[in-house]
PDB file of C-alpha atoms in Angstrom:
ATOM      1  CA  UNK H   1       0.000   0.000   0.000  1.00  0.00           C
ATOM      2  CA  UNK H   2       1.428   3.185  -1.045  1.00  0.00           C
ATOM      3  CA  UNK H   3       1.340   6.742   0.728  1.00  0.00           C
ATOM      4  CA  UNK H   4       0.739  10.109   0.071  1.00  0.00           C
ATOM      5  CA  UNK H   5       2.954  13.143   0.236  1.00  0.00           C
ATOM      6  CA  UNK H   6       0.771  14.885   3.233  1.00  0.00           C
ATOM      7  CA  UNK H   7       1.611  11.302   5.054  1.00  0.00           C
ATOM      8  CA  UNK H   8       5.511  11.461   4.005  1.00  0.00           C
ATOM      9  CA  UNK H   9       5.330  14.817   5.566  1.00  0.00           C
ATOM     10  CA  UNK H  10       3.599  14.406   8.653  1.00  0.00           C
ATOM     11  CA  UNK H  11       5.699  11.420   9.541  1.00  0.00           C
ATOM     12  CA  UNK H  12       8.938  13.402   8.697  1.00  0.00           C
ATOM     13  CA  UNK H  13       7.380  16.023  11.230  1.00  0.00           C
ATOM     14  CA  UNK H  14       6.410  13.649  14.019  1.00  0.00           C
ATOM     15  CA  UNK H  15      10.499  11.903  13.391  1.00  0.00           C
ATOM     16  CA  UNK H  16      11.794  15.383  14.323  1.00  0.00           C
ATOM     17  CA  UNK H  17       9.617  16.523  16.848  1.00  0.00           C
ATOM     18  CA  UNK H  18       9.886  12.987  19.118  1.00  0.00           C
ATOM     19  CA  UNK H  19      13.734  13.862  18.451  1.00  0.00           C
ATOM     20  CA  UNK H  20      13.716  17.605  19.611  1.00  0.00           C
ATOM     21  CA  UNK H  21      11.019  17.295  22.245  1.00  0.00           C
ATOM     22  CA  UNK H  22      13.301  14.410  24.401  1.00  0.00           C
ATOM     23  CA  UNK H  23      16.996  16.614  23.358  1.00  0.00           C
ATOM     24  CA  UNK H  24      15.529  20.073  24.447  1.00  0.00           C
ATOM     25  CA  UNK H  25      14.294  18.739  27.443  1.00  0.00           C
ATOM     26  CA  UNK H  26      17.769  16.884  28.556  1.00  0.00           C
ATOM     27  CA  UNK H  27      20.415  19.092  26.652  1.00  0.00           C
ATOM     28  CA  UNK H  28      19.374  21.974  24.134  1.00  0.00           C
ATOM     29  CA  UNK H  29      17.211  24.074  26.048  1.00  0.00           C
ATOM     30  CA  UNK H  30      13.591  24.433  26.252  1.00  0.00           C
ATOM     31  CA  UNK H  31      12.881  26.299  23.319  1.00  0.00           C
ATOM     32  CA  UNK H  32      14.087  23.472  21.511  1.00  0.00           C
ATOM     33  CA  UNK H  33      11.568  21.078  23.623  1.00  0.00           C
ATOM     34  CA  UNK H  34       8.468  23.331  22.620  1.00  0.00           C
ATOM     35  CA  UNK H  35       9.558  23.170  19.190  1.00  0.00           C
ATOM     36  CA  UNK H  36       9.655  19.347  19.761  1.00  0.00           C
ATOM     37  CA  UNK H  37       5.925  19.063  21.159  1.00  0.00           C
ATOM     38  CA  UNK H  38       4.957  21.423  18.583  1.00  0.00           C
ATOM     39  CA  UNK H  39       6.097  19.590  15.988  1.00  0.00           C
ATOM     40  CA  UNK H  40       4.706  16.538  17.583  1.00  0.00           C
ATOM     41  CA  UNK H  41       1.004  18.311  17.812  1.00  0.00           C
ATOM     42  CA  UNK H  42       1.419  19.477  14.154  1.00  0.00           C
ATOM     43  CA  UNK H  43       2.168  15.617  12.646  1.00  0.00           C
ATOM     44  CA  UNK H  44      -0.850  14.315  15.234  1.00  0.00           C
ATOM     45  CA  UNK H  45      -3.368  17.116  14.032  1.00  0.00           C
ATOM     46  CA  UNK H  46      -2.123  16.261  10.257  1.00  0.00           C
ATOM     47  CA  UNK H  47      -2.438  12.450  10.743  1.00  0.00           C
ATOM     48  CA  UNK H  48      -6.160  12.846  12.272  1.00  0.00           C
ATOM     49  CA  UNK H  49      -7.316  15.426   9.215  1.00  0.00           C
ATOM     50  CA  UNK H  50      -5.900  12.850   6.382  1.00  0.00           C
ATOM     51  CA  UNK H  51      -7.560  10.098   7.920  1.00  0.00           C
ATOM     52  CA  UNK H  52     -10.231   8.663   5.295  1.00  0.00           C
ATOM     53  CA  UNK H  53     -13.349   7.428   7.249  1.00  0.00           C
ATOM     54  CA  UNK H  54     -15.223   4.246   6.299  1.00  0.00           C
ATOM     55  CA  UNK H  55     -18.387   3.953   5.036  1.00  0.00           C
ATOM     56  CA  UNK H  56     -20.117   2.397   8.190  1.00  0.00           C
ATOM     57  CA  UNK H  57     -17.580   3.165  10.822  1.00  0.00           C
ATOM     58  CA  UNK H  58     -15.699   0.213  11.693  1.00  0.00           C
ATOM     59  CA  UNK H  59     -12.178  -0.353  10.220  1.00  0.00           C
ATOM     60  CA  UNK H  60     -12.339  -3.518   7.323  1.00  0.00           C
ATOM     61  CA  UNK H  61     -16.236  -3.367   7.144  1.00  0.00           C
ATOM     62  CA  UNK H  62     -16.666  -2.118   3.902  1.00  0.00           C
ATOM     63  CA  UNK H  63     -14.001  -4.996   2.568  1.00  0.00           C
ATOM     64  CA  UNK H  64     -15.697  -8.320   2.440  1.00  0.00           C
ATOM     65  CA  UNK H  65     -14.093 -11.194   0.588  1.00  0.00           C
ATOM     66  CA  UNK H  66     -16.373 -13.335  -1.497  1.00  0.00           C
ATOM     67  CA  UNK H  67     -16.552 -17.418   0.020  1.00  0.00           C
ATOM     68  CA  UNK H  68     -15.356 -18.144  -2.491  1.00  0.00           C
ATOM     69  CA  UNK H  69     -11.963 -16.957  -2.685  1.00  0.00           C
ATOM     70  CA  UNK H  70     -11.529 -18.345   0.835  1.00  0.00           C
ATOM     71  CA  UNK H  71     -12.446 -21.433  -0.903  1.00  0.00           C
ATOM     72  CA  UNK H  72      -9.695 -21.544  -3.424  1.00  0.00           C
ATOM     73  CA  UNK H  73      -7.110 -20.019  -1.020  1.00  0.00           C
ATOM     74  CA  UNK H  74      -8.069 -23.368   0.765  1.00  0.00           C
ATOM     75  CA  UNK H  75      -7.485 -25.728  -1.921  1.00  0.00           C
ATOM     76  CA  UNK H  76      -3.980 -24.588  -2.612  1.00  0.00           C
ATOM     77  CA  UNK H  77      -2.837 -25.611   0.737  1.00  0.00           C
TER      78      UNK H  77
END
């Protein structure tokens, strides 16, 4: 499954905030912390708004696999 650009981004953003947040708060000052958590908030906020819902709610509902295809997959073992 491939990913989008927004999701390349937002997990670039949430790889450098968990890595400022933790080395502003033990070595670089706490400027560099906030810019850490913001960071963090930014990739969480992003992740939530590219989210694509499903049709009734639940996560795999909408993806049903026909019997028989489970049938065949069967055989071959």
């Amino acid at each position: 499954m491939g990913s989008t650009s927004a999701q390349g981004w937002y997990l670039f953003a949430f790889l450098l905030g968990f890595t400022l947040a933790p080395a502003g708060l033990v070595a670089l000052g706490w400027p560099v912390a906030l810019l850490g958590f913001g960071l963090l908030a930014v990739a969480f906020g992003g992740f939530r708004s590219i989210k694509q819902p499903t049709a009734s709610g639940r996560a795999g509902a909408g993806q049903r696999v026909p019997a028989s295809l489970g049938a065949r997959a069967a055989n071959n073992l």
